[in-house]
Amino acid sequence: MAYSDKVLDHYNNPRNVGSLDKADPNVGTGMVGAPECGDVMKLQIKVNPETGVIDDAKFKTFGCGSAIASSSLATEWLRGKSVDEALAIKNTEIVAELALPPVKIHCSVLAEDAIKAAIADYKAKEEKRTPVGAVTA
Amino acid sequence: MSLKFPIYMDSHATTRMDQRVFAAMTPYFTEIFGNAASRNHAFGWQAEEAVEKSRKQIADLIGADAKEIVFTSGATESNNLALKGVAQMYAEKGNHIITAATEHKAILDTCKRLEKDGFRVTYLPVQTDGLIDLQQLRDAITDKTILISIMYANNEIGVVQPVQEIAKIAKEKGILFHSDAVQAAGKIPINVQKDGIDIMSITGHKMYGPKGVGALYVRRRNPRVRLAEQMQGGGHERGMRSGTLNVPGIVGLGEACELCHKEMAEEGRRLAFLRDKLKDKLFAELDEVYINGNMQHRLPHNLNVSFAYVEGESLLMGINDVAVSSGSACTSATLEPSYVLKALGAGDDLAHSSIRFGLGRFTTEEEVDYVAAKVIDVVKKLRELSPLYEMFKEGVDLSKVQWTAH
Ligand SMILES: Cc1ncc(COP(=O)(O)O)c(C=O)c1O
């Protein structure tokens, strides 16, 4: 199978590889996929509590080149976005950007799932921390 | 000598044709072009002579008689002819066939077809090392069993089945024994007499010969095996396989067999040394590497390993100047991980992480050193990227994690 230049670029120079502190209240962690299925993505965001903007995003992925590229690209896109903007990222945009062939669309779906899972984790932490009605300082 | 890229290390898929084979074949495309079935002129006689020489070369490699060799278009056809030919010819004796779960598709899909036609097929599981359990074979036999078909050596994990023991069991019960010897022929010693094989498939392109030509050994004595022909036509090949013979291909197959016969012992030792060197280097530099399949009963040129926590296709992508293959789903047309590795029961995750190295006649030590270093480098890089390796290092038991399967 031939890979697009963009997939190759992300594979050869993955952006934002690494891990953030899961216990940090401002960090949301999403882990999706399963080893038996051949792909697992861990995607983490760190949200600035003052501005609500994603300051940092990191990933680690077990999966094919397209899965690595999809999650690498996702971290690039997440940085600088608000949580709500991040929620609007669609897998089809990842497909288009990376020119993924039909058999690799599931990689982009997984990346979207990972974004959603990371945000859901962050929001769950936020709710716990912030009683309804309280003012975040 | 400097390295030439890409490096070919996928000898179980196919092999480069030996120049000596090519040289033997060339006159038969243009100058000696006769039809081997033409009985009344020199063109035909020359072609026939070349075909008979090849039959002898093949027979010598496997301890058979030249009359027992039937030419085909390759092992897919040989396997089809063997299974369907026996099933149809011996249908009045019984309708049960025994094979194994790790056979090549040319066997498995033929068996599926026979099931549609009313035959019953037992697909023996294999043990975790890839070998069949002889007791399970015995237990599977019924008074309706007419054929046991078990491959000599596996095309993915290279494990060599206990052919002689299987043959003994078959013989005791008066059941025919077919073996797909595509991967073993010319690589390890085979003797159809000593091994007790009744029918055996080989193909040219896995033994440094041409593609599109193969043979079926069909025993003539003790017992005399009869096969129902699968194509009707001129009655060539003792009526078992009609069609004008592919003389250049047949010459090539014969020459390939003769070269293997002469060079097998030394080549086997050399390749086993190189294969072990590759294995030792990988194990010395990397943790969590698993060998798939029995290491003792194995072809000398095969290595199949899983690099845990690294997905196979991403590994292939990183070693793109090396031609190997993976059992990962991402590299298969069906998007299923290798059924052979799954049959070992080690779990799909190890199948996704597997790489098959197939060394061959033209593999050099320099290439092995390069491939080992490259694989080690890429595996390390991908493990830095792998959330599973990170969890493993943190001591997380991955089998206890709730995954979001999709
Ligand atoms: C074990 C085995 N059997 C059969 C075949 C089919 O052989 P051919 O390509 O000659 O049809 C192959 C090769 O793909 C093989 O590895």
Coordinates of C-alpha atoms and ligand atoms in Angstrom, one line a residue:
Chain A
M1 CA 0.0 0.0 0.0
A2 CA 1.3 3.4 -0.8
Y3 CA 1.1 6.0 1.9
S4 CA 0.5 9.7 1.4
D5 CA 3.3 12.1 2.0
K6 CA 1.5 13.5 5.0
V7 CA 1.1 10.1 6.6
L8 CA 4.8 9.4 6.0
D9 CA 5.7 12.8 7.4
H10 CA 3.7 12.2 10.6
Y11 CA 5.0 8.7 10.9
N12 CA 8.6 9.8 10.5
N13 CA 8.3 12.9 12.6
P14 CA 5.4 12.3 15.0
R15 CA 4.3 15.5 16.7
N16 CA 3.7 15.8 20.5
V17 CA 4.6 12.2 21.5
G18 CA 4.5 11.6 25.2
S19 CA 2.4 11.6 28.3
L20 CA 0.9 14.2 30.6
D21 CA 0.3 13.6 34.3
K22 CA -3.0 11.7 34.4
A23 CA -3.6 12.9 37.9
D24 CA -3.4 16.6 37.0
P25 CA -6.9 18.1 37.3
N26 CA -6.4 20.1 34.1
V27 CA -5.4 17.0 32.1
G28 CA -7.9 14.9 30.2
T29 CA -6.9 11.4 29.1
G30 CA -8.6 9.4 26.4
M31 CA -7.6 5.8 25.7
V32 CA -9.4 4.0 22.9
G33 CA -9.1 0.9 20.8
A34 CA -7.9 -2.6 21.9
P35 CA -4.7 -4.5 21.4
E36 CA -6.5 -7.5 19.8
C37 CA -7.8 -5.1 17.2
G38 CA -4.4 -3.8 16.3
D39 CA -4.8 -0.3 17.5
V40 CA -4.8 1.6 20.8
M41 CA -4.6 5.4 21.0
K42 CA -3.8 7.4 24.1
L43 CA -4.5 11.1 23.7
Q44 CA -4.1 13.7 26.4
I45 CA -5.0 17.3 26.6
K46 CA -4.0 19.9 29.1
V47 CA -6.5 22.8 29.5
N48 CA -5.6 26.2 30.8
P49 CA -8.1 26.7 33.6
E50 CA -8.0 30.5 33.1
T51 CA -8.7 30.6 29.4
G52 CA -10.3 27.2 28.7
V53 CA -7.9 26.7 25.9
I54 CA -6.0 23.5 25.2
D55 CA -2.4 24.4 26.0
D56 CA -0.8 21.1 25.4
A57 CA -1.8 17.8 23.8
K58 CA 0.2 14.5 23.7
F59 CA -0.3 11.1 22.2
K60 CA 1.0 7.6 22.2
T61 CA -0.4 5.2 19.6
F62 CA 0.0 1.5 19.0
G63 CA -1.2 0.9 15.5
C64 CA -0.4 1.2 11.8
G65 CA 1.2 4.3 10.2
S66 CA -2.2 5.8 9.5
A67 CA -3.3 5.4 13.1
I68 CA 0.0 7.1 14.3
A69 CA -0.5 9.9 11.7
S70 CA -4.2 10.4 12.7
S71 CA -3.4 10.9 16.3
S72 CA -0.2 12.9 15.7
L73 CA -2.3 15.3 13.5
A74 CA -5.0 15.4 16.2
T75 CA -2.6 16.7 18.8
E76 CA -1.5 19.4 16.4
W77 CA -5.0 20.5 15.8
L78 CA -6.0 20.4 19.4
R79 CA -3.3 22.8 20.6
G80 CA -4.7 26.3 20.8
K81 CA -8.3 25.2 20.5
S82 CA -11.0 25.7 23.1
V83 CA -12.6 22.5 24.4
D84 CA -15.8 23.2 22.4
E85 CA -13.8 23.8 19.2
A86 CA -11.9 20.6 19.9
L87 CA -15.2 18.7 20.2
A88 CA -16.1 19.8 16.7
I89 CA -13.1 18.1 15.0
K90 CA -14.5 15.4 12.7
N91 CA -12.8 12.3 11.5
T92 CA -13.6 13.2 7.9
E93 CA -11.3 16.2 8.3
I94 CA -8.5 13.9 9.3
V95 CA -9.3 11.7 6.3
A96 CA -9.1 14.6 4.0
E97 CA -5.9 16.1 5.5
L98 CA -4.0 12.8 5.5
A99 CA -5.6 11.5 2.2
L100 CA -6.4 8.2 4.0
P101 CA -7.7 5.4 1.8
P102 CA -11.0 3.8 2.6
V103 CA -9.4 0.9 4.5
K104 CA -7.8 3.4 6.9
I105 CA -10.9 5.4 7.7
H106 CA -11.2 3.6 11.0
C107 CA -7.9 5.1 12.1
S108 CA -9.5 8.6 11.8
V109 CA -12.6 7.4 13.6
L110 CA -10.4 6.2 16.4
A111 CA -8.6 9.6 16.6
E112 CA -12.0 11.4 16.9
D113 CA -13.0 8.9 19.6
A114 CA -9.8 9.6 21.4
I115 CA -10.3 13.4 21.3
K116 CA -13.9 12.9 22.6
A117 CA -12.7 10.5 25.3
A118 CA -10.0 12.9 26.5
I119 CA -12.4 15.8 26.7
A120 CA -15.0 13.7 28.5
D121 CA -12.3 12.8 31.0
Y122 CA -11.3 16.4 31.4
K123 CA -15.0 17.5 31.9
A124 CA -15.6 14.8 34.4
K125 CA -12.7 16.1 36.5
E126 CA -13.9 19.7 36.0
E127 CA -17.4 18.8 37.3
K128 CA -16.0 17.1 40.4
R129 CA -13.8 20.0 41.1
T130 CA -16.3 22.7 40.5
P131 CA -19.5 22.4 42.5
V132 CA -22.4 23.8 40.5
G133 CA -22.7 27.6 40.9
A134 CA -19.1 28.0 42.1
V135 CA -16.9 30.5 40.4
T136 CA -13.7 29.3 38.9
A137 CA -11.0 31.7 39.9
Chain B
M1 CA 30.3 -6.0 -1.2
S2 CA 27.9 -3.1 -0.7
L3 CA 24.2 -3.6 0.1
K4 CA 21.6 -3.3 -2.5
F5 CA 18.2 -2.0 -1.6
P6 CA 15.5 -3.0 -1.0
I7 CA 16.7 -6.1 0.7
Y8 CA 14.5 -9.2 0.0
M9 CA 13.7 -11.3 3.0
D10 CA 10.4 -12.8 2.1
S11 CA 11.4 -16.1 0.7
H12 CA 8.2 -17.8 1.8
A13 CA 6.2 -15.6 -0.6
T14 CA 8.5 -16.3 -3.5
T15 CA 12.1 -16.6 -4.4
R16 CA 14.3 -15.0 -7.0
M17 CA 15.0 -17.3 -9.8
D18 CA 18.5 -18.7 -9.9
Q19 CA 20.5 -17.5 -12.9
R20 CA 21.4 -21.2 -13.6
V21 CA 17.7 -22.1 -13.8
F22 CA 17.1 -19.2 -16.1
A23 CA 20.0 -20.3 -18.3
A24 CA 18.6 -23.8 -18.5
M25 CA 15.2 -22.6 -19.5
T26 CA 16.0 -20.0 -22.2
P27 CA 16.5 -22.3 -25.2
Y28 CA 13.1 -23.8 -24.6
F29 CA 11.3 -20.6 -25.3
T30 CA 12.6 -20.1 -28.8
E31 CA 14.9 -22.8 -30.3
I32 CA 13.5 -25.9 -28.7
F33 CA 9.9 -25.0 -28.8
G34 CA 8.3 -28.3 -29.7
N35 CA 5.2 -29.8 -28.1
A36 CA 6.2 -32.6 -25.8
A37 CA 3.2 -34.6 -27.0
S38 CA 4.3 -34.4 -30.7
R39 CA 5.4 -38.0 -31.3
N40 CA 6.5 -37.9 -34.8
H41 CA 9.2 -35.3 -35.2
A42 CA 12.4 -34.0 -33.6
F43 CA 10.8 -30.9 -32.2
G44 CA 8.5 -33.0 -30.1
W45 CA 11.2 -35.5 -29.2
Q46 CA 13.5 -32.8 -27.9
A47 CA 10.8 -31.3 -25.8
E48 CA 9.8 -34.6 -24.5
E49 CA 13.4 -35.4 -23.6
A50 CA 13.6 -32.2 -21.6
V51 CA 10.4 -32.9 -19.8
E52 CA 11.5 -36.4 -18.9
K53 CA 14.9 -35.1 -17.6
S54 CA 13.0 -32.7 -15.4
R55 CA 10.7 -35.5 -14.1
K56 CA 13.9 -37.4 -13.1
Q57 CA 15.4 -34.3 -11.4
I58 CA 12.3 -33.8 -9.4
A59 CA 11.9 -37.4 -8.5
D60 CA 15.6 -37.6 -7.4
L61 CA 15.1 -34.6 -5.0
I62 CA 12.2 -36.4 -3.2
G63 CA 13.1 -40.0 -3.5
A64 CA 10.4 -40.9 -6.0
D65 CA 10.2 -42.5 -9.4
A66 CA 10.1 -40.2 -12.4
K67 CA 6.8 -41.9 -13.5
E68 CA 5.2 -40.6 -10.3
I69 CA 5.6 -36.9 -11.1
V70 CA 2.6 -35.0 -12.6
F71 CA 3.3 -31.5 -13.9
T72 CA 0.9 -28.7 -12.9
S73 CA 0.7 -25.0 -13.0
G74 CA 1.8 -24.6 -9.4
A75 CA 1.0 -25.8 -6.0
T76 CA -2.5 -24.3 -5.9
E77 CA -3.4 -26.6 -8.7
S78 CA -1.4 -29.5 -7.2
N79 CA -3.4 -29.2 -4.0
N80 CA -6.7 -28.9 -5.8
L81 CA -5.9 -31.9 -7.9
A82 CA -4.8 -34.0 -4.9
L83 CA -7.8 -33.2 -2.7
K84 CA -10.6 -33.2 -5.2
G85 CA -8.9 -36.0 -7.2
V86 CA -8.8 -38.2 -4.1
A87 CA -12.2 -37.2 -2.9
Q88 CA -14.0 -37.9 -6.1
M89 CA -12.0 -41.1 -6.9
Y90 CA -12.5 -42.7 -3.5
A91 CA -16.0 -41.3 -2.7
E92 CA -17.4 -44.8 -2.5
K93 CA -14.9 -45.6 0.3
G94 CA -15.8 -42.7 2.4
N95 CA -16.4 -39.0 2.6
H96 CA -14.2 -37.7 5.4
I97 CA -10.9 -35.7 5.1
I98 CA -8.6 -34.6 7.8
T99 CA -6.5 -31.5 7.5
A100 CA -5.1 -28.8 9.9
A101 CA -6.2 -25.3 10.7
T102 CA -2.8 -23.8 9.7
E103 CA -2.8 -25.1 6.1
H104 CA -2.4 -22.8 3.2
K105 CA -5.6 -21.4 1.6
A106 CA -5.1 -23.6 -1.4
I107 CA -5.9 -26.5 1.0
L108 CA -8.4 -24.9 3.2
D109 CA -10.5 -23.4 0.5
T110 CA -10.4 -26.6 -1.5
C111 CA -11.7 -28.4 1.6
K112 CA -14.5 -25.8 2.0
R113 CA -15.5 -26.5 -1.6
L114 CA -15.5 -30.2 -0.9
E115 CA -17.7 -29.6 2.1
K116 CA -20.2 -27.9 -0.1
D117 CA -20.1 -31.1 -2.3
G118 CA -21.0 -33.3 0.7
F119 CA -17.7 -34.2 2.1
R120 CA -16.9 -33.9 5.8
V121 CA -13.7 -32.2 6.8
T122 CA -12.0 -32.1 10.1
Y123 CA -9.7 -29.1 10.7
L124 CA -7.3 -30.2 13.4
P125 CA -6.2 -27.5 15.8
V126 CA -2.5 -27.1 16.4
Q127 CA -0.6 -26.9 19.7
T128 CA 0.9 -23.6 20.8
D129 CA 4.1 -24.4 18.9
G130 CA 2.2 -25.0 15.7
L131 CA 2.6 -28.7 15.5
I132 CA -0.5 -31.0 15.3
D133 CA -1.2 -33.4 18.1
L134 CA -0.9 -36.9 16.9
Q135 CA -3.4 -38.2 19.4
Q136 CA -6.0 -35.7 18.1
L137 CA -5.2 -37.0 14.6
R138 CA -5.8 -40.5 15.7
D139 CA -9.0 -39.5 17.4
A140 CA -10.3 -37.7 14.3
I141 CA -10.1 -40.8 12.1
T142 CA -13.3 -42.6 11.3
D143 CA -14.1 -45.5 9.0
K144 CA -15.1 -42.9 6.5
T145 CA -11.8 -41.2 6.4
I146 CA -10.2 -41.4 3.0
L147 CA -7.5 -38.7 3.1
I148 CA -5.2 -36.9 5.6
S149 CA -3.7 -33.7 4.2
I150 CA -1.0 -32.1 6.4
M151 CA 1.6 -29.7 5.2
Y152 CA 5.3 -30.6 5.4
A153 CA 6.3 -27.1 6.6
N154 CA 4.2 -24.0 7.3
N155 CA 4.6 -21.0 5.1
E156 CA 4.3 -18.5 7.9
I157 CA 6.0 -20.0 10.9
G158 CA 8.1 -22.6 9.2
V159 CA 7.3 -25.4 11.6
V160 CA 7.9 -28.9 10.2
Q161 CA 5.1 -31.3 11.0
P162 CA 5.9 -34.9 12.2
V163 CA 5.3 -36.2 8.7
Q164 CA 6.6 -39.7 9.3
E165 CA 4.4 -40.3 12.3
I166 CA 1.4 -38.9 10.5
A167 CA 2.2 -41.3 7.6
K168 CA 2.4 -44.2 9.9
I169 CA -1.0 -43.5 11.4
A170 CA -2.5 -43.1 7.9
K171 CA -0.9 -46.3 6.7
E172 CA -2.2 -48.3 9.7
K173 CA -5.7 -47.2 8.9
G174 CA -5.4 -47.5 5.1
I175 CA -5.9 -43.8 4.6
L176 CA -4.1 -41.8 1.9
F177 CA -1.7 -39.1 3.0
H178 CA -1.1 -36.0 1.1
S179 CA 1.4 -33.3 2.1
D180 CA 1.8 -29.8 0.8
A181 CA 5.6 -29.6 0.7
V182 CA 5.8 -26.3 -1.1
Q183 CA 7.9 -24.7 1.7
A184 CA 10.0 -27.7 2.6
A185 CA 11.0 -29.1 -0.8
G186 CA 14.5 -28.3 -1.7
K187 CA 15.1 -26.8 1.7
I188 CA 15.2 -29.8 4.0
P189 CA 15.6 -33.5 3.0
I190 CA 12.4 -35.1 1.8
N191 CA 12.0 -38.7 0.9
V192 CA 8.5 -39.9 0.0
Q193 CA 9.5 -43.5 0.6
K194 CA 11.0 -43.0 4.1
D195 CA 8.4 -40.3 4.9
G196 CA 5.5 -42.5 3.8
I197 CA 3.9 -39.8 1.7
D198 CA 1.3 -40.9 -1.0
I199 CA 0.7 -37.6 -2.7
M200 CA 2.8 -34.4 -2.4
S201 CA 2.6 -30.9 -3.8
I202 CA 5.5 -28.7 -4.8
T203 CA 5.9 -25.5 -6.8
G204 CA 8.8 -23.9 -8.7
H205 CA 8.8 -20.4 -7.5
K206 CA 9.6 -21.2 -3.8
M207 CA 12.7 -23.0 -4.8
Y208 CA 14.5 -20.5 -7.0
G209 CA 12.6 -21.7 -10.1
P210 CA 9.9 -20.2 -12.2
K211 CA 6.4 -19.2 -11.3
G212 CA 3.4 -20.9 -12.8
V213 CA 4.8 -24.4 -12.7
G214 CA 4.6 -27.1 -10.1
A215 CA 4.3 -30.8 -9.6
L216 CA 2.3 -33.4 -7.8
Y217 CA 3.9 -36.6 -6.7
V218 CA 1.4 -39.4 -7.0
R219 CA 2.5 -42.8 -5.6
R220 CA 2.3 -45.7 -8.0
R221 CA 3.0 -48.6 -5.7
N222 CA 2.0 -49.5 -2.1
P223 CA -0.6 -48.2 -2.7
R224 CA -1.2 -47.2 -6.3
V225 CA -3.0 -43.8 -5.9
R226 CA -5.6 -42.9 -8.4
L227 CA -6.9 -39.4 -8.9
A228 CA -10.0 -38.1 -10.7
E229 CA -8.8 -35.6 -13.3
Q230 CA -10.0 -32.0 -12.7
M231 CA -9.7 -30.8 -16.3
Q232 CA -10.8 -32.7 -19.4
G233 CA -8.6 -32.6 -22.5
G234 CA -5.8 -34.5 -24.2
G235 CA -5.2 -36.9 -21.5
H236 CA -1.7 -35.8 -20.7
E237 CA 0.2 -36.8 -17.6
R238 CA -1.3 -40.3 -17.4
G239 CA -4.8 -38.8 -17.7
M240 CA -4.4 -36.9 -14.5
R241 CA -3.7 -33.4 -15.9
S242 CA -4.6 -32.5 -19.5
G243 CA -3.0 -29.6 -21.2
T244 CA 0.1 -29.0 -23.4
L245 CA 3.1 -29.1 -21.1
N246 CA 4.8 -25.8 -20.1
V247 CA 8.2 -27.1 -21.3
P248 CA 10.4 -24.1 -20.4
G249 CA 8.8 -23.9 -17.0
I250 CA 9.2 -27.7 -16.5
V251 CA 12.8 -27.5 -17.5
G252 CA 13.2 -24.7 -14.9
L253 CA 11.5 -26.6 -12.2
G254 CA 13.7 -29.6 -12.8
E255 CA 16.9 -27.6 -12.8
A256 CA 15.8 -25.8 -9.6
C257 CA 15.2 -29.2 -8.0
E258 CA 18.6 -30.5 -9.0
L259 CA 20.4 -27.4 -7.7
C260 CA 18.5 -27.7 -4.4
H261 CA 19.4 -31.3 -4.2
K262 CA 23.1 -30.6 -4.6
E263 CA 23.3 -27.5 -2.4
M264 CA 20.6 -28.1 0.2
A265 CA 22.9 -29.5 3.0
E266 CA 25.3 -26.6 2.8
E267 CA 22.7 -24.0 2.1
G268 CA 20.6 -25.2 5.0
R269 CA 23.5 -24.9 7.4
R270 CA 24.4 -21.4 6.1
L271 CA 20.8 -20.2 6.4
A272 CA 20.3 -21.7 9.8
F273 CA 23.4 -19.8 11.0
L274 CA 22.2 -16.5 9.5
R275 CA 18.7 -17.0 10.8
D276 CA 20.0 -17.7 14.3
K277 CA 22.3 -14.7 14.1
L278 CA 19.3 -12.5 13.3
K279 CA 17.3 -14.0 16.1
D280 CA 20.1 -13.6 18.6
K281 CA 20.7 -10.0 17.7
L282 CA 17.0 -9.2 18.1
F283 CA 16.8 -10.9 21.4
A284 CA 20.0 -9.3 22.7
E285 CA 18.8 -5.8 22.0
L286 CA 15.0 -6.0 22.6
D287 CA 12.8 -7.2 25.4
E288 CA 9.4 -8.7 24.9
V289 CA 10.1 -10.5 21.7
Y290 CA 8.3 -13.8 21.1
I291 CA 9.1 -16.6 18.7
N292 CA 6.0 -17.9 16.9
G293 CA 6.2 -21.7 16.3
N294 CA 8.5 -24.5 17.4
M295 CA 12.1 -23.6 17.0
Q296 CA 13.5 -27.1 16.8
H297 CA 11.1 -28.5 14.2
R298 CA 11.5 -25.6 11.8
L299 CA 12.8 -24.7 8.4
P300 CA 16.4 -23.4 8.6
H301 CA 15.5 -20.1 6.8
N302 CA 12.4 -19.1 8.7
L303 CA 12.1 -16.7 11.6
N304 CA 8.7 -15.5 12.8
V305 CA 8.7 -13.2 15.8
S306 CA 6.3 -10.9 17.5
F307 CA 7.5 -7.6 18.9
A308 CA 5.0 -7.1 21.6
Y309 CA 3.4 -3.6 21.9
V310 CA 4.4 -2.7 18.3
E311 CA 2.0 -3.1 15.5
G312 CA 3.3 -5.0 12.5
E313 CA 2.3 -2.7 9.7
S314 CA 3.9 0.3 11.4
L315 CA 7.0 -1.7 11.8
L316 CA 7.0 -2.6 8.1
M317 CA 6.6 1.1 7.3
G318 CA 9.7 1.8 9.3
I319 CA 11.8 -0.8 7.6
N320 CA 10.6 0.1 4.2
D321 CA 14.0 -0.8 2.6
V322 CA 13.5 -4.4 3.7
A323 CA 10.9 -6.7 2.2
V324 CA 9.4 -8.9 4.9
S325 CA 5.8 -9.7 5.8
S326 CA 3.6 -9.4 8.8
G327 CA 0.6 -11.2 10.3
S328 CA -0.9 -7.9 11.2
A329 CA -4.5 -7.4 10.1
C330 CA -3.5 -4.1 8.5
T331 CA -1.3 -5.9 6.0
S332 CA -3.9 -8.5 4.9
A333 CA -6.6 -8.1 2.4
T334 CA -9.2 -9.3 4.8
L335 CA -8.3 -7.0 7.7
E336 CA -8.0 -10.1 9.8
P337 CA -4.8 -11.0 11.6
S338 CA -3.0 -14.1 10.4
Y339 CA -5.2 -17.2 11.0
V340 CA -2.0 -19.3 11.4
L341 CA -0.8 -17.2 14.3
K342 CA -4.4 -17.1 15.8
A343 CA -4.4 -20.9 15.6
L344 CA -1.4 -20.9 18.0
G345 CA -3.7 -19.4 20.5
A346 CA -1.2 -16.7 21.6
G347 CA -3.8 -14.0 21.2
D348 CA -4.6 -11.6 18.4
D349 CA -2.3 -8.9 19.8
L350 CA 0.8 -11.0 19.1
A351 CA -0.4 -11.7 15.6
H352 CA -0.7 -8.0 15.0
S353 CA 2.9 -7.6 16.1
S354 CA 4.4 -10.4 14.1
I355 CA 7.0 -10.2 11.4
R356 CA 8.0 -13.1 9.2
F357 CA 11.6 -13.2 7.9
G358 CA 12.3 -15.6 5.1
L359 CA 16.0 -15.9 4.3
G360 CA 17.1 -17.5 1.1
R361 CA 19.9 -18.5 -1.2
F362 CA 20.8 -14.9 -2.0
T363 CA 20.7 -13.6 1.5
T364 CA 24.1 -12.3 2.7
E365 CA 25.4 -11.9 6.2
E366 CA 25.7 -8.2 5.6
E367 CA 22.0 -8.1 4.8
V368 CA 21.2 -9.9 8.0
D369 CA 23.3 -7.5 10.1
Y370 CA 21.6 -4.6 8.4
V371 CA 18.1 -5.9 8.9
A372 CA 18.7 -6.8 12.5
A373 CA 20.0 -3.3 13.3
K374 CA 17.2 -1.6 11.4
V375 CA 14.5 -3.7 13.0
I376 CA 15.9 -3.0 16.5
D377 CA 16.0 0.7 15.8
V378 CA 12.5 0.9 14.5
V379 CA 11.0 -1.3 17.3
K380 CA 12.7 0.9 19.9
K381 CA 11.3 4.0 18.2
L382 CA 7.8 2.6 17.9
R383 CA 7.8 1.5 21.5
E384 CA 8.5 5.0 22.6
L385 CA 5.3 5.8 20.7
S386 CA 3.4 2.8 22.2
P387 CA 0.9 3.4 25.0
L388 CA 1.0 -0.4 25.6
Y389 CA 4.7 -0.5 26.1
E390 CA 4.4 2.4 28.5
M391 CA 1.7 0.6 30.5
F392 CA 3.7 -2.6 30.4
K393 CA 6.7 -0.7 31.8
E394 CA 4.5 0.8 34.5
G395 CA 3.5 -2.8 35.5
V396 CA 0.0 -2.6 34.2
D397 CA -1.5 -6.0 33.4
L398 CA -2.8 -5.4 29.9
S399 CA -5.1 -8.4 30.0
K400 CA -7.0 -6.8 32.9
V401 CA -7.6 -3.5 31.2
Q402 CA -11.1 -2.7 29.9
W403 CA -10.5 -1.9 26.2
T404 CA -13.0 -0.1 24.1
A405 CA -13.1 -2.7 21.3
H406 CA -14.4 -1.4 18.0
Ligands
LIG1 C1 2.3 -23.8 1.7 C2 1.9 -23.4 0.3 N1 1.0 -24.1 -0.4 C3 0.6 -23.7 -1.6 C4 1.1 -22.5 -2.2 C5 0.6 -22.0 -3.5 O1 1.5 -22.3 -4.5 P1 1.4 -21.6 -5.9 O2 1.8 -20.2 -5.8 O3 2.4 -22.3 -6.8 O4 0.1 -21.8 -6.4 C6 1.9 -21.7 -1.4 C7 2.5 -20.4 -1.9 O5 1.8 -19.4 -1.8 C8 2.4 -22.1 -0.1 O6 3.2 -21.4 0.6

